[in-house]
Protein backbone atom coordinates (compact mmCIF):
# COMPACT_ATOMS: atom_id res chain seq x y z
CA UNK A 1 0.00 0.00 0.00
CA UNK A 2 1.38 3.41 -0.96
CA UNK A 3 1.30 6.20 1.56
CA UNK A 4 0.41 9.80 0.75
CA UNK A 5 4.10 10.79 0.76
CA UNK A 6 4.93 7.98 -1.62
CA UNK A 7 2.20 9.11 -4.00
CA UNK A 8 3.59 12.65 -3.94
CA UNK A 9 7.05 11.32 -4.79
CA UNK A 10 5.63 9.43 -7.76
CA UNK A 11 4.02 12.58 -9.16
CA UNK A 12 5.72 14.15 -12.20
CA UNK A 13 8.32 16.80 -11.56
CA UNK A 14 6.29 19.35 -13.52
CA UNK A 15 3.51 19.14 -10.95
CA UNK A 16 5.90 20.19 -8.22
CA UNK A 17 7.08 23.26 -10.07
CA UNK A 18 3.53 24.31 -11.01
CA UNK A 19 2.15 23.92 -7.50
CA UNK A 20 0.83 27.49 -7.17
CA UNK A 21 -2.29 28.70 -5.38
CA UNK A 22 -5.33 29.59 -7.47
CA UNK A 23 -6.23 32.52 -5.26
CA UNK A 24 -4.05 34.76 -3.08
CA UNK A 25 -5.72 36.67 -0.24
CA UNK A 26 -3.87 39.65 1.21
CA UNK A 27 -4.73 40.83 4.69
CA UNK A 28 -3.43 43.31 7.25
CA UNK A 29 -4.26 45.23 10.40
CA UNK A 30 -5.12 48.52 8.65
CA UNK A 31 -8.65 48.84 7.21
CA UNK A 32 -9.02 49.65 3.53
CA UNK A 33 -10.41 53.18 2.98
CA UNK A 34 -13.82 53.50 1.36
CA UNK A 35 -13.37 57.11 0.23
CA UNK A 36 -11.39 58.01 -2.92
CA UNK A 37 -10.29 54.43 -3.46
CA UNK A 38 -10.93 53.40 -7.10
CA UNK A 39 -9.41 49.96 -6.43
CA UNK A 40 -11.88 49.06 -3.66
CA UNK A 41 -14.79 47.52 -5.59
CA UNK A 42 -12.67 46.10 -8.47
CA UNK A 43 -10.59 44.34 -5.83
CA UNK A 44 -13.68 43.02 -4.03
CA UNK A 45 -15.43 41.84 -7.20
CA UNK A 46 -12.88 40.71 -9.82
CA UNK A 47 -15.61 38.91 -11.79
CA UNK A 48 -17.52 42.17 -12.24
CA UNK A 49 -14.34 44.14 -12.99
CA UNK A 50 -12.21 41.56 -14.85
CA UNK A 51 -9.72 44.17 -16.13
CA UNK A 52 -9.34 45.89 -12.75
CA UNK A 53 -10.63 49.21 -14.09
CA UNK A 54 -13.90 51.10 -13.78
CA UNK A 55 -13.63 51.75 -10.05
CA UNK A 56 -15.45 54.54 -8.25
CA UNK A 57 -14.05 58.04 -7.68
CA UNK A 58 -11.14 57.55 -10.03
CA UNK A 59 -9.01 60.74 -10.08
CA UNK A 60 -7.94 59.96 -13.65
CA UNK A 61 -11.48 60.43 -15.00
CA UNK A 62 -11.80 63.52 -17.17
CA UNK A 63 -15.21 64.29 -15.68
CA UNK A 64 -15.84 63.72 -11.98
CA UNK A 65 -18.62 61.19 -11.38
CA UNK A 66 -20.49 60.91 -8.10
CA UNK A 67 -20.55 57.54 -6.34
CA UNK A 68 -24.36 57.31 -6.50
CA UNK A 69 -24.52 58.14 -10.21
CA UNK A 70 -21.87 55.58 -11.13
CA UNK A 71 -23.58 52.90 -9.06
CA UNK A 72 -26.89 53.62 -10.79
CA UNK A 73 -25.17 53.53 -14.19
CA UNK A 74 -23.78 50.04 -13.53
CA UNK A 75 -27.22 48.79 -12.50
CA UNK A 76 -28.69 50.00 -15.79
CA UNK A 77 -26.10 48.42 -18.10
CA UNK A 78 -27.43 46.03 -20.79
CA UNK A 79 -25.16 43.43 -19.18
CA UNK A 80 -27.12 42.79 -15.98
CA UNK A 81 -24.34 41.05 -14.04
CA UNK A 82 -24.12 43.94 -11.57
CA UNK A 83 -27.79 43.79 -10.60
CA UNK A 84 -27.77 39.97 -10.56
CA UNK A 85 -24.80 39.68 -8.19
CA UNK A 86 -25.65 38.32 -4.74
CA UNK A 87 -23.79 40.87 -2.60
CA UNK A 88 -22.68 43.78 -4.83
CA UNK A 89 -26.06 45.50 -4.54
CA UNK A 90 -26.04 45.38 -0.73
CA UNK A 91 -22.40 46.47 -0.37
CA UNK A 92 -22.92 49.50 -2.61
CA UNK A 93 -26.11 50.45 -0.74
CA UNK A 94 -24.29 50.10 2.58
CA UNK A 95 -21.50 52.40 1.39
CA UNK A 96 -24.04 54.99 0.22
CA UNK A 97 -25.91 54.89 3.53
CA UNK A 98 -22.68 55.21 5.51
CA UNK A 99 -21.68 58.23 3.46
CA UNK A 100 -25.05 59.86 4.01
CA UNK A 101 -24.68 59.23 7.73
CA UNK A 102 -21.22 60.80 7.73
CA UNK A 103 -22.38 63.81 5.70
CA UNK A 104 -25.74 64.56 7.30
CA UNK A 105 -25.18 63.60 10.94
CA UNK A 106 -24.62 66.56 13.25
CA UNK A 107 -24.39 67.06 16.99
CA UNK A 108 -26.48 69.71 18.72
CA UNK A 109 -26.02 71.10 22.21
CA UNK A 110 -28.17 73.46 24.24
CA UNK A 111 -26.83 77.00 23.85
CA UNK A 112 -26.54 77.45 27.61
CA UNK A 113 -24.21 74.46 27.89
CA UNK A 114 -22.33 74.89 24.61
CA UNK A 115 -19.14 76.44 25.99
CA UNK A 116 -18.81 73.98 28.87
CA UNK A 117 -19.54 70.94 26.72
CA UNK A 118 -17.22 72.12 23.92
CA UNK A 119 -14.30 72.73 26.27
CA UNK A 120 -14.78 69.41 28.05
CA UNK A 121 -15.10 67.54 24.76
CA UNK A 122 -11.97 69.04 23.21
CA UNK A 123 -9.96 68.37 26.36
CA UNK A 124 -10.54 64.62 26.12
CA UNK A 125 -8.15 62.43 24.09
CA UNK A 126 -9.59 61.07 20.86
CA UNK A 127 -8.77 57.53 21.94
CA UNK A 128 -10.87 57.94 25.09
CA UNK A 129 -13.92 58.97 23.07
CA UNK A 130 -13.31 56.08 20.67
CA UNK A 131 -13.09 53.61 23.59
CA UNK A 132 -16.37 54.88 25.07
CA UNK A 133 -18.08 54.62 21.67
CA UNK A 134 -16.89 51.02 21.35
CA UNK A 135 -18.18 50.18 24.84
CA UNK A 136 -21.60 51.65 24.03
CA UNK A 137 -21.74 49.93 20.65
CA UNK A 138 -20.91 46.52 22.12
CA UNK A 139 -23.28 47.14 25.09
CA UNK A 140 -20.62 46.32 27.67
CA UNK A 141 -20.80 47.31 31.31
CA UNK A 142 -19.89 50.92 32.15
CA UNK A 143 -19.08 50.28 35.82
CA UNK A 144 -15.33 49.93 35.32
CA UNK A 145 -14.75 53.09 33.28
CA UNK A 146 -11.81 55.39 33.94
CA UNK A 147 -12.29 58.99 35.05
CA UNK A 148 -11.89 60.35 31.51
CA UNK A 149 -14.21 57.70 30.09
CA UNK A 150 -16.89 58.57 32.67
CA UNK A 151 -16.48 62.22 31.77
CA UNK A 152 -16.98 61.43 28.08
CA UNK A 153 -20.03 59.31 28.88
CA UNK A 154 -21.57 62.13 30.94
CA UNK A 155 -21.13 64.55 28.04
CA UNK A 156 -23.42 62.39 25.90
CA UNK A 157 -26.36 63.44 28.07
CA UNK A 158 -26.10 66.98 26.70
CA UNK A 159 -25.46 66.05 23.07
CA UNK A 160 -28.20 65.17 20.61
CA UNK A 161 -27.68 63.58 17.21
CA UNK A 162 -29.45 65.00 14.17
CA UNK A 163 -29.58 62.80 11.08
CA UNK A 164 -32.81 63.83 9.36
CA UNK A 165 -31.52 63.30 5.81
CA UNK A 166 -30.47 59.69 6.36
CA UNK A 167 -33.24 57.49 4.84
CA UNK A 168 -34.89 55.19 7.33
CA UNK A 169 -33.57 56.97 10.41
CA UNK A 170 -35.87 58.05 13.24
CA UNK A 171 -34.97 61.68 12.63
CA UNK A 172 -36.00 61.32 8.97
CA UNK A 173 -39.45 60.14 10.09
CA UNK A 174 -39.79 63.13 12.42
CA UNK A 175 -38.76 65.45 9.59
CA UNK A 176 -41.39 63.90 7.31
CA UNK A 177 -44.07 64.47 9.95
CA UNK A 178 -43.01 68.11 10.23
CA UNK A 179 -43.24 68.47 6.43
CA UNK A 180 -46.76 67.01 6.43
CA UNK A 181 -47.88 69.41 9.16
CA UNK A 182 -46.44 72.29 7.13
CA UNK A 183 -48.41 71.11 4.09
CA UNK A 184 -51.58 71.08 6.21
CA UNK A 185 -51.01 74.62 7.45
CA UNK A 186 -50.35 75.96 3.93
CA UNK A 187 -52.64 73.89 1.68
CA UNK A 188 -55.22 72.80 4.22
CA UNK A 189 -56.17 69.30 5.35
CA UNK A 190 -55.71 66.61 2.74
CA UNK A 191 -58.90 65.51 1.01
CA UNK A 192 -57.68 62.06 0.03
CA UNK A 193 -55.51 59.44 1.71
CA UNK A 194 -54.59 56.24 -0.08
CA UNK A 195 -51.98 53.47 -0.02
CA UNK A 196 -50.24 52.69 -3.28
CA UNK A 197 -48.91 49.13 -3.39
CA UNK A 198 -48.27 47.81 -6.93
CA UNK A 199 -47.45 44.11 -7.00
CA UNK A 200 -44.51 43.29 -9.23
CA UNK A 201 -45.12 39.55 -8.83
CA UNK A 202 -48.53 39.69 -10.50
CA UNK A 203 -47.77 42.41 -13.05
CA UNK A 204 -47.07 41.50 -16.69
CA UNK A 205 -45.31 44.88 -17.04
CA UNK A 206 -42.65 43.78 -14.54
CA UNK A 207 -42.14 40.56 -16.49
CA UNK A 208 -41.36 42.67 -19.59
CA UNK A 209 -39.00 44.87 -17.56
CA UNK A 210 -37.29 41.71 -16.37
CA UNK A 211 -36.63 40.78 -19.99
CA UNK A 212 -39.47 38.43 -20.93
CA UNK A 213 -40.24 39.21 -24.59
CA UNK A 214 -42.96 36.58 -24.93
CA UNK A 215 -45.62 38.60 -23.06
CA UNK A 216 -48.12 40.50 -25.18
CA UNK A 217 -49.03 43.69 -23.33
CA UNK A 218 -51.60 44.56 -26.01
CA UNK A 219 -53.71 41.61 -24.85
CA UNK A 220 -56.43 42.26 -22.28
CA UNK A 221 -55.30 39.31 -20.20
CA UNK A 222 -51.59 38.71 -20.95
CA UNK A 223 -50.31 35.21 -20.26
CA UNK A 224 -47.63 35.31 -17.55
CA UNK A 225 -45.31 32.59 -16.20
CA UNK A 226 -46.29 30.46 -13.18
CA UNK A 227 -46.25 32.07 -9.75
CA UNK A 228 -43.04 30.38 -8.59
CA UNK A 229 -41.19 31.65 -11.66
CA UNK A 230 -42.53 35.18 -11.13
CA UNK A 231 -41.32 35.17 -7.53
CA UNK A 232 -37.91 33.91 -8.61
CA UNK A 233 -37.63 36.75 -11.12
CA UNK A 234 -38.52 39.32 -8.49
CA UNK A 235 -35.80 38.06 -6.14
CA UNK A 236 -33.32 37.72 -8.98
CA UNK A 237 -33.68 41.31 -10.21
CA UNK A 238 -34.56 43.79 -7.42
CA UNK A 239 -33.44 46.69 -9.65
CA UNK A 240 -36.18 45.85 -12.15
CA UNK A 241 -38.64 45.73 -9.24
CA UNK A 242 -37.59 49.25 -8.17
CA UNK A 243 -37.91 50.47 -11.75
CA UNK A 244 -41.39 48.94 -11.94
CA UNK A 245 -42.48 50.71 -8.75
CA UNK A 246 -41.19 54.06 -10.02
CA UNK A 247 -42.90 53.52 -13.38
CA UNK A 248 -46.21 52.51 -11.77
CA UNK A 249 -46.15 55.47 -9.38
CA UNK A 250 -45.48 58.06 -12.09
CA UNK A 251 -47.95 56.48 -14.49
CA UNK A 252 -50.73 56.55 -11.89
CA UNK A 253 -50.17 60.20 -10.99
CA UNK A 254 -49.74 61.33 -14.56
CA UNK A 255 -52.60 59.53 -16.31
CA UNK A 256 -55.08 58.92 -13.49
CA UNK A 257 -54.55 61.92 -11.20
CA UNK A 258 -53.30 64.39 -13.81
CA UNK A 259 -49.94 65.42 -12.30
CA UNK A 260 -47.23 66.84 -14.56
CA UNK A 261 -43.85 65.72 -13.16
CA UNK A 262 -41.85 67.80 -15.67
CA UNK A 263 -43.52 71.05 -14.58
CA UNK A 264 -44.10 69.90 -10.96
CA UNK A 265 -47.76 70.90 -11.00
CA UNK A 266 -51.16 69.62 -12.05
CA UNK A 267 -51.86 69.39 -15.75
CA UNK A 268 -54.42 71.72 -17.32
CA UNK A 269 -56.81 68.84 -17.86
CA UNK A 270 -56.43 67.41 -14.38
CA UNK A 271 -57.36 63.88 -13.31
CA UNK A 272 -60.30 61.89 -12.00
CA UNK A 273 -60.43 64.09 -8.87
CA UNK A 274 -59.90 67.35 -10.72
CA UNK A 275 -56.70 69.35 -10.54
CA UNK A 276 -54.30 68.45 -7.72
CA UNK A 277 -53.00 71.36 -5.72
CA UNK A 278 -50.32 69.38 -3.83
CA UNK A 279 -49.52 65.89 -2.62
CA UNK A 280 -47.06 64.28 -0.22
CA UNK A 281 -45.90 60.68 -0.51
CA UNK A 282 -43.65 58.41 1.52
CA UNK A 283 -42.03 55.10 0.57
CA UNK A 284 -41.74 52.38 3.16
mmCIF file of C-alpha atoms in Angstrom:
data_model
loop_
_atom_site.group_PDB
_atom_site.id
_atom_site.type_symbol
_atom_site.label_atom_id
_atom_site.label_comp_id
_atom_site.label_asym_id
_atom_site.label_seq_id
_atom_site.Cartn_x
_atom_site.Cartn_y
_atom_site.Cartn_z
ATOM 1 C CA UNK A 1 0.000 0.000 0.000
ATOM 2 C CA UNK A 2 1.376 3.405 -0.963
ATOM 3 C CA UNK A 3 1.296 6.204 1.560
ATOM 4 C CA UNK A 4 0.415 9.796 0.749
ATOM 5 C CA UNK A 5 4.097 10.794 0.764
ATOM 6 C CA UNK A 6 4.933 7.982 -1.618
ATOM 7 C CA UNK A 7 2.202 9.106 -4.002
ATOM 8 C CA UNK A 8 3.593 12.647 -3.945
ATOM 9 C CA UNK A 9 7.053 11.322 -4.787
ATOM 10 C CA UNK A 10 5.625 9.434 -7.758
ATOM 11 C CA UNK A 11 4.023 12.583 -9.161
ATOM 12 C CA UNK A 12 5.720 14.152 -12.201
ATOM 13 C CA UNK A 13 8.320 16.796 -11.556
ATOM 14 C CA UNK A 14 6.290 19.349 -13.524
ATOM 15 C CA UNK A 15 3.505 19.138 -10.947
ATOM 16 C CA UNK A 16 5.903 20.194 -8.217
ATOM 17 C CA UNK A 17 7.080 23.260 -10.067
ATOM 18 C CA UNK A 18 3.534 24.310 -11.014
ATOM 19 C CA UNK A 19 2.149 23.916 -7.500
ATOM 20 C CA UNK A 20 0.834 27.487 -7.168
ATOM 21 C CA UNK A 21 -2.294 28.701 -5.384
ATOM 22 C CA UNK A 22 -5.330 29.585 -7.467
ATOM 23 C CA UNK A 23 -6.232 32.522 -5.255
ATOM 24 C CA UNK A 24 -4.049 34.757 -3.083
ATOM 25 C CA UNK A 25 -5.716 36.674 -0.245
ATOM 26 C CA UNK A 26 -3.865 39.647 1.214
ATOM 27 C CA UNK A 27 -4.729 40.834 4.686
ATOM 28 C CA UNK A 28 -3.434 43.307 7.248
ATOM 29 C CA UNK A 29 -4.256 45.228 10.399
ATOM 30 C CA UNK A 30 -5.116 48.516 8.647
ATOM 31 C CA UNK A 31 -8.650 48.842 7.215
ATOM 32 C CA UNK A 32 -9.019 49.652 3.532
ATOM 33 C CA UNK A 33 -10.407 53.180 2.979
ATOM 34 C CA UNK A 34 -13.823 53.500 1.358
ATOM 35 C CA UNK A 35 -13.367 57.110 0.227
ATOM 36 C CA UNK A 36 -11.390 58.011 -2.922
ATOM 37 C CA UNK A 37 -10.287 54.426 -3.459
ATOM 38 C CA UNK A 38 -10.930 53.398 -7.096
ATOM 39 C CA UNK A 39 -9.411 49.962 -6.426
ATOM 40 C CA UNK A 40 -11.876 49.057 -3.664
ATOM 41 C CA UNK A 41 -14.785 47.517 -5.591
ATOM 42 C CA UNK A 42 -12.674 46.095 -8.467
ATOM 43 C CA UNK A 43 -10.592 44.341 -5.827
ATOM 44 C CA UNK A 44 -13.679 43.019 -4.031
ATOM 45 C CA UNK A 45 -15.430 41.840 -7.204
ATOM 46 C CA UNK A 46 -12.877 40.706 -9.820
ATOM 47 C CA UNK A 47 -15.613 38.911 -11.787
ATOM 48 C CA UNK A 48 -17.522 42.169 -12.244
ATOM 49 C CA UNK A 49 -14.344 44.140 -12.995
ATOM 50 C CA UNK A 50 -12.208 41.560 -14.854
ATOM 51 C CA UNK A 51 -9.719 44.169 -16.127
ATOM 52 C CA UNK A 52 -9.342 45.886 -12.745
ATOM 53 C CA UNK A 53 -10.633 49.208 -14.091
ATOM 54 C CA UNK A 54 -13.901 51.099 -13.781
ATOM 55 C CA UNK A 55 -13.630 51.746 -10.045
ATOM 56 C CA UNK A 56 -15.453 54.536 -8.254
ATOM 57 C CA UNK A 57 -14.053 58.038 -7.683
ATOM 58 C CA UNK A 58 -11.140 57.548 -10.033
ATOM 59 C CA UNK A 59 -9.014 60.744 -10.081
ATOM 60 C CA UNK A 60 -7.945 59.962 -13.651
ATOM 61 C CA UNK A 61 -11.480 60.425 -15.002
ATOM 62 C CA UNK A 62 -11.797 63.518 -17.173
ATOM 63 C CA UNK A 63 -15.208 64.290 -15.679
ATOM 64 C CA UNK A 64 -15.839 63.723 -11.976
ATOM 65 C CA UNK A 65 -18.622 61.194 -11.384
ATOM 66 C CA UNK A 66 -20.495 60.911 -8.096
ATOM 67 C CA UNK A 67 -20.555 57.540 -6.338
ATOM 68 C CA UNK A 68 -24.365 57.311 -6.498
ATOM 69 C CA UNK A 69 -24.517 58.143 -10.214
ATOM 70 C CA UNK A 70 -21.869 55.584 -11.127
ATOM 71 C CA UNK A 71 -23.580 52.903 -9.055
ATOM 72 C CA UNK A 72 -26.886 53.619 -10.793
ATOM 73 C CA UNK A 73 -25.170 53.527 -14.188
ATOM 74 C CA UNK A 74 -23.778 50.037 -13.531
ATOM 75 C CA UNK A 75 -27.216 48.785 -12.497
ATOM 76 C CA UNK A 76 -28.689 49.997 -15.795
ATOM 77 C CA UNK A 77 -26.104 48.416 -18.097
ATOM 78 C CA UNK A 78 -27.432 46.032 -20.785
ATOM 79 C CA UNK A 79 -25.156 43.428 -19.185
ATOM 80 C CA UNK A 80 -27.124 42.785 -15.979
ATOM 81 C CA UNK A 81 -24.340 41.048 -14.043
ATOM 82 C CA UNK A 82 -24.121 43.936 -11.569
ATOM 83 C CA UNK A 83 -27.789 43.785 -10.604
ATOM 84 C CA UNK A 84 -27.771 39.967 -10.559
ATOM 85 C CA UNK A 85 -24.799 39.683 -8.193
ATOM 86 C CA UNK A 86 -25.645 38.316 -4.742
ATOM 87 C CA UNK A 87 -23.793 40.870 -2.603
ATOM 88 C CA UNK A 88 -22.675 43.775 -4.825
ATOM 89 C CA UNK A 89 -26.057 45.503 -4.535
ATOM 90 C CA UNK A 90 -26.035 45.375 -0.727
ATOM 91 C CA UNK A 91 -22.397 46.467 -0.374
ATOM 92 C CA UNK A 92 -22.922 49.505 -2.608
ATOM 93 C CA UNK A 93 -26.110 50.450 -0.744
ATOM 94 C CA UNK A 94 -24.289 50.096 2.578
ATOM 95 C CA UNK A 95 -21.501 52.403 1.393
ATOM 96 C CA UNK A 96 -24.042 54.994 0.216
ATOM 97 C CA UNK A 97 -25.913 54.892 3.532
ATOM 98 C CA UNK A 98 -22.678 55.209 5.507
ATOM 99 C CA UNK A 99 -21.685 58.234 3.463
ATOM 100 C CA UNK A 100 -25.049 59.861 4.005
ATOM 101 C CA UNK A 101 -24.679 59.231 7.729
ATOM 102 C CA UNK A 102 -21.217 60.805 7.735
ATOM 103 C CA UNK A 103 -22.375 63.807 5.698
ATOM 104 C CA UNK A 104 -25.736 64.563 7.298
ATOM 105 C CA UNK A 105 -25.179 63.603 10.937
ATOM 106 C CA UNK A 106 -24.619 66.559 13.248
ATOM 107 C CA UNK A 107 -24.392 67.057 16.994
ATOM 108 C CA UNK A 108 -26.476 69.711 18.719
ATOM 109 C CA UNK A 109 -26.024 71.097 22.210
ATOM 110 C CA UNK A 110 -28.173 73.458 24.235
ATOM 111 C CA UNK A 111 -26.827 77.002 23.847
ATOM 112 C CA UNK A 112 -26.544 77.454 27.613
ATOM 113 C CA UNK A 113 -24.208 74.462 27.887
ATOM 114 C CA UNK A 114 -22.334 74.887 24.608
ATOM 115 C CA UNK A 115 -19.145 76.444 25.986
ATOM 116 C CA UNK A 116 -18.811 73.984 28.869
ATOM 117 C CA UNK A 117 -19.538 70.942 26.718
ATOM 118 C CA UNK A 118 -17.223 72.120 23.925
ATOM 119 C CA UNK A 119 -14.303 72.732 26.272
ATOM 120 C CA UNK A 120 -14.779 69.409 28.047
ATOM 121 C CA UNK A 121 -15.103 67.536 24.764
ATOM 122 C CA UNK A 122 -11.966 69.042 23.208
ATOM 123 C CA UNK A 123 -9.959 68.369 26.362
ATOM 124 C CA UNK A 124 -10.541 64.617 26.122
ATOM 125 C CA UNK A 125 -8.151 62.428 24.089
ATOM 126 C CA UNK A 126 -9.594 61.073 20.856
ATOM 127 C CA UNK A 127 -8.771 57.532 21.940
ATOM 128 C CA UNK A 128 -10.867 57.943 25.088
ATOM 129 C CA UNK A 129 -13.923 58.971 23.071
ATOM 130 C CA UNK A 130 -13.309 56.083 20.673
ATOM 131 C CA UNK A 131 -13.092 53.608 23.589
ATOM 132 C CA UNK A 132 -16.369 54.880 25.068
ATOM 133 C CA UNK A 133 -18.076 54.622 21.673
ATOM 134 C CA UNK A 134 -16.888 51.023 21.349
ATOM 135 C CA UNK A 135 -18.179 50.183 24.840
ATOM 136 C CA UNK A 136 -21.599 51.651 24.032
ATOM 137 C CA UNK A 137 -21.742 49.928 20.652
ATOM 138 C CA UNK A 138 -20.911 46.517 22.119
ATOM 139 C CA UNK A 139 -23.284 47.144 25.093
ATOM 140 C CA UNK A 140 -20.617 46.324 27.665
ATOM 141 C CA UNK A 141 -20.804 47.314 31.312
ATOM 142 C CA UNK A 142 -19.890 50.918 32.154
ATOM 143 C CA UNK A 143 -19.082 50.283 35.819
ATOM 144 C CA UNK A 144 -15.326 49.926 35.323
ATOM 145 C CA UNK A 145 -14.751 53.091 33.278
ATOM 146 C CA UNK A 146 -11.812 55.388 33.940
ATOM 147 C CA UNK A 147 -12.286 58.987 35.050
ATOM 148 C CA UNK A 148 -11.888 60.348 31.510
ATOM 149 C CA UNK A 149 -14.215 57.696 30.094
ATOM 150 C CA UNK A 150 -16.889 58.572 32.671
ATOM 151 C CA UNK A 151 -16.476 62.225 31.768
ATOM 152 C CA UNK A 152 -16.976 61.426 28.081
ATOM 153 C CA UNK A 153 -20.034 59.306 28.882
ATOM 154 C CA UNK A 154 -21.566 62.131 30.935
ATOM 155 C CA UNK A 155 -21.126 64.552 28.039
ATOM 156 C CA UNK A 156 -23.419 62.389 25.899
ATOM 157 C CA UNK A 157 -26.359 63.441 28.069
ATOM 158 C CA UNK A 158 -26.100 66.978 26.699
ATOM 159 C CA UNK A 159 -25.459 66.048 23.072
ATOM 160 C CA UNK A 160 -28.204 65.173 20.606
ATOM 161 C CA UNK A 161 -27.682 63.576 17.212
ATOM 162 C CA UNK A 162 -29.449 65.002 14.170
ATOM 163 C CA UNK A 163 -29.583 62.798 11.083
ATOM 164 C CA UNK A 164 -32.807 63.825 9.363
ATOM 165 C CA UNK A 165 -31.520 63.301 5.807
ATOM 166 C CA UNK A 166 -30.468 59.692 6.362
ATOM 167 C CA UNK A 167 -33.243 57.485 4.841
ATOM 168 C CA UNK A 168 -34.892 55.186 7.329
ATOM 169 C CA UNK A 169 -33.572 56.971 10.411
ATOM 170 C CA UNK A 170 -35.868 58.047 13.244
ATOM 171 C CA UNK A 171 -34.965 61.684 12.629
ATOM 172 C CA UNK A 172 -36.002 61.315 8.966
ATOM 173 C CA UNK A 173 -39.446 60.145 10.088
ATOM 174 C CA UNK A 174 -39.791 63.131 12.423
ATOM 175 C CA UNK A 175 -38.755 65.446 9.594
ATOM 176 C CA UNK A 176 -41.392 63.903 7.309
ATOM 177 C CA UNK A 177 -44.071 64.471 9.946
ATOM 178 C CA UNK A 178 -43.012 68.113 10.231
ATOM 179 C CA UNK A 179 -43.243 68.470 6.432
ATOM 180 C CA UNK A 180 -46.760 67.011 6.426
ATOM 181 C CA UNK A 181 -47.879 69.411 9.159
ATOM 182 C CA UNK A 182 -46.438 72.286 7.126
ATOM 183 C CA UNK A 183 -48.407 71.109 4.091
ATOM 184 C CA UNK A 184 -51.578 71.084 6.206
ATOM 185 C CA UNK A 185 -51.005 74.619 7.453
ATOM 186 C CA UNK A 186 -50.351 75.960 3.929
ATOM 187 C CA UNK A 187 -52.636 73.889 1.677
ATOM 188 C CA UNK A 188 -55.222 72.798 4.219
ATOM 189 C CA UNK A 189 -56.165 69.301 5.355
ATOM 190 C CA UNK A 190 -55.706 66.605 2.739
ATOM 191 C CA UNK A 191 -58.897 65.506 1.014
ATOM 192 C CA UNK A 192 -57.682 62.064 0.028
ATOM 193 C CA UNK A 193 -55.505 59.438 1.714
ATOM 194 C CA UNK A 194 -54.588 56.235 -0.076
ATOM 195 C CA UNK A 195 -51.978 53.475 -0.019
ATOM 196 C CA UNK A 196 -50.236 52.690 -3.282
ATOM 197 C CA UNK A 197 -48.909 49.127 -3.390
ATOM 198 C CA UNK A 198 -48.267 47.810 -6.928
ATOM 199 C CA UNK A 199 -47.454 44.106 -7.002
ATOM 200 C CA UNK A 200 -44.505 43.289 -9.230
ATOM 201 C CA UNK A 201 -45.117 39.547 -8.828
ATOM 202 C CA UNK A 202 -48.526 39.685 -10.504
ATOM 203 C CA UNK A 203 -47.771 42.415 -13.051
ATOM 204 C CA UNK A 204 -47.068 41.496 -16.692
ATOM 205 C CA UNK A 205 -45.310 44.882 -17.035
ATOM 206 C CA UNK A 206 -42.654 43.784 -14.543
ATOM 207 C CA UNK A 207 -42.138 40.563 -16.490
ATOM 208 C CA UNK A 208 -41.360 42.665 -19.588
ATOM 209 C CA UNK A 209 -39.001 44.872 -17.564
ATOM 210 C CA UNK A 210 -37.286 41.710 -16.371
ATOM 211 C CA UNK A 211 -36.629 40.776 -19.995
ATOM 212 C CA UNK A 212 -39.467 38.428 -20.928
ATOM 213 C CA UNK A 213 -40.237 39.213 -24.585
ATOM 214 C CA UNK A 214 -42.964 36.585 -24.932
ATOM 215 C CA UNK A 215 -45.621 38.600 -23.055
ATOM 216 C CA UNK A 216 -48.118 40.497 -25.181
ATOM 217 C CA UNK A 217 -49.032 43.694 -23.329
ATOM 218 C CA UNK A 218 -51.604 44.564 -26.010
ATOM 219 C CA UNK A 219 -53.714 41.614 -24.846
ATOM 220 C CA UNK A 220 -56.435 42.261 -22.285
ATOM 221 C CA UNK A 221 -55.295 39.307 -20.205
ATOM 222 C CA UNK A 222 -51.588 38.708 -20.948
ATOM 223 C CA UNK A 223 -50.306 35.207 -20.265
ATOM 224 C CA UNK A 224 -47.630 35.310 -17.551
ATOM 225 C CA UNK A 225 -45.309 32.586 -16.205
ATOM 226 C CA UNK A 226 -46.289 30.455 -13.178
ATOM 227 C CA UNK A 227 -46.246 32.071 -9.754
ATOM 228 C CA UNK A 228 -43.036 30.378 -8.589
ATOM 229 C CA UNK A 229 -41.186 31.651 -11.658
ATOM 230 C CA UNK A 230 -42.531 35.180 -11.131
ATOM 231 C CA UNK A 231 -41.318 35.168 -7.527
ATOM 232 C CA UNK A 232 -37.906 33.913 -8.613
ATOM 233 C CA UNK A 233 -37.628 36.750 -11.119
ATOM 234 C CA UNK A 234 -38.524 39.322 -8.485
ATOM 235 C CA UNK A 235 -35.801 38.064 -6.140
ATOM 236 C CA UNK A 236 -33.316 37.722 -8.975
ATOM 237 C CA UNK A 237 -33.680 41.306 -10.212
ATOM 238 C CA UNK A 238 -34.557 43.788 -7.422
ATOM 239 C CA UNK A 239 -33.441 46.690 -9.646
ATOM 240 C CA UNK A 240 -36.180 45.850 -12.155
ATOM 241 C CA UNK A 241 -38.643 45.730 -9.241
ATOM 242 C CA UNK A 242 -37.590 49.245 -8.165
ATOM 243 C CA UNK A 243 -37.914 50.470 -11.751
ATOM 244 C CA UNK A 244 -41.389 48.942 -11.944
ATOM 245 C CA UNK A 245 -42.479 50.713 -8.752
ATOM 246 C CA UNK A 246 -41.189 54.055 -10.024
ATOM 247 C CA UNK A 247 -42.899 53.517 -13.381
ATOM 248 C CA UNK A 248 -46.205 52.507 -11.769
ATOM 249 C CA UNK A 249 -46.152 55.467 -9.384
ATOM 250 C CA UNK A 250 -45.475 58.056 -12.088
ATOM 251 C CA UNK A 251 -47.953 56.484 -14.494
ATOM 252 C CA UNK A 252 -50.729 56.551 -11.888
ATOM 253 C CA UNK A 253 -50.173 60.197 -10.986
ATOM 254 C CA UNK A 254 -49.737 61.329 -14.562
ATOM 255 C CA UNK A 255 -52.603 59.532 -16.311
ATOM 256 C CA UNK A 256 -55.082 58.917 -13.486
ATOM 257 C CA UNK A 257 -54.546 61.922 -11.202
ATOM 258 C CA UNK A 258 -53.297 64.392 -13.812
ATOM 259 C CA UNK A 259 -49.943 65.424 -12.305
ATOM 260 C CA UNK A 260 -47.226 66.844 -14.563
ATOM 261 C CA UNK A 261 -43.849 65.716 -13.164
ATOM 262 C CA UNK A 262 -41.852 67.801 -15.667
ATOM 263 C CA UNK A 263 -43.519 71.051 -14.575
ATOM 264 C CA UNK A 264 -44.098 69.897 -10.960
ATOM 265 C CA UNK A 265 -47.762 70.899 -10.998
ATOM 266 C CA UNK A 266 -51.157 69.618 -12.052
ATOM 267 C CA UNK A 267 -51.864 69.395 -15.747
ATOM 268 C CA UNK A 268 -54.418 71.718 -17.319
ATOM 269 C CA UNK A 269 -56.808 68.843 -17.863
ATOM 270 C CA UNK A 270 -56.428 67.408 -14.384
ATOM 271 C CA UNK A 271 -57.356 63.884 -13.314
ATOM 272 C CA UNK A 272 -60.297 61.892 -11.998
ATOM 273 C CA UNK A 273 -60.426 64.091 -8.872
ATOM 274 C CA UNK A 274 -59.898 67.345 -10.721
ATOM 275 C CA UNK A 275 -56.697 69.354 -10.540
ATOM 276 C CA UNK A 276 -54.301 68.446 -7.716
ATOM 277 C CA UNK A 277 -52.996 71.356 -5.723
ATOM 278 C CA UNK A 278 -50.324 69.379 -3.829
ATOM 279 C CA UNK A 279 -49.519 65.892 -2.618
ATOM 280 C CA UNK A 280 -47.060 64.284 -0.223
ATOM 281 C CA UNK A 281 -45.902 60.676 -0.511
ATOM 282 C CA UNK A 282 -43.653 58.411 1.523
ATOM 283 C CA UNK A 283 -42.029 55.098 0.571
ATOM 284 C CA UNK A 284 -41.740 52.381 3.157
#
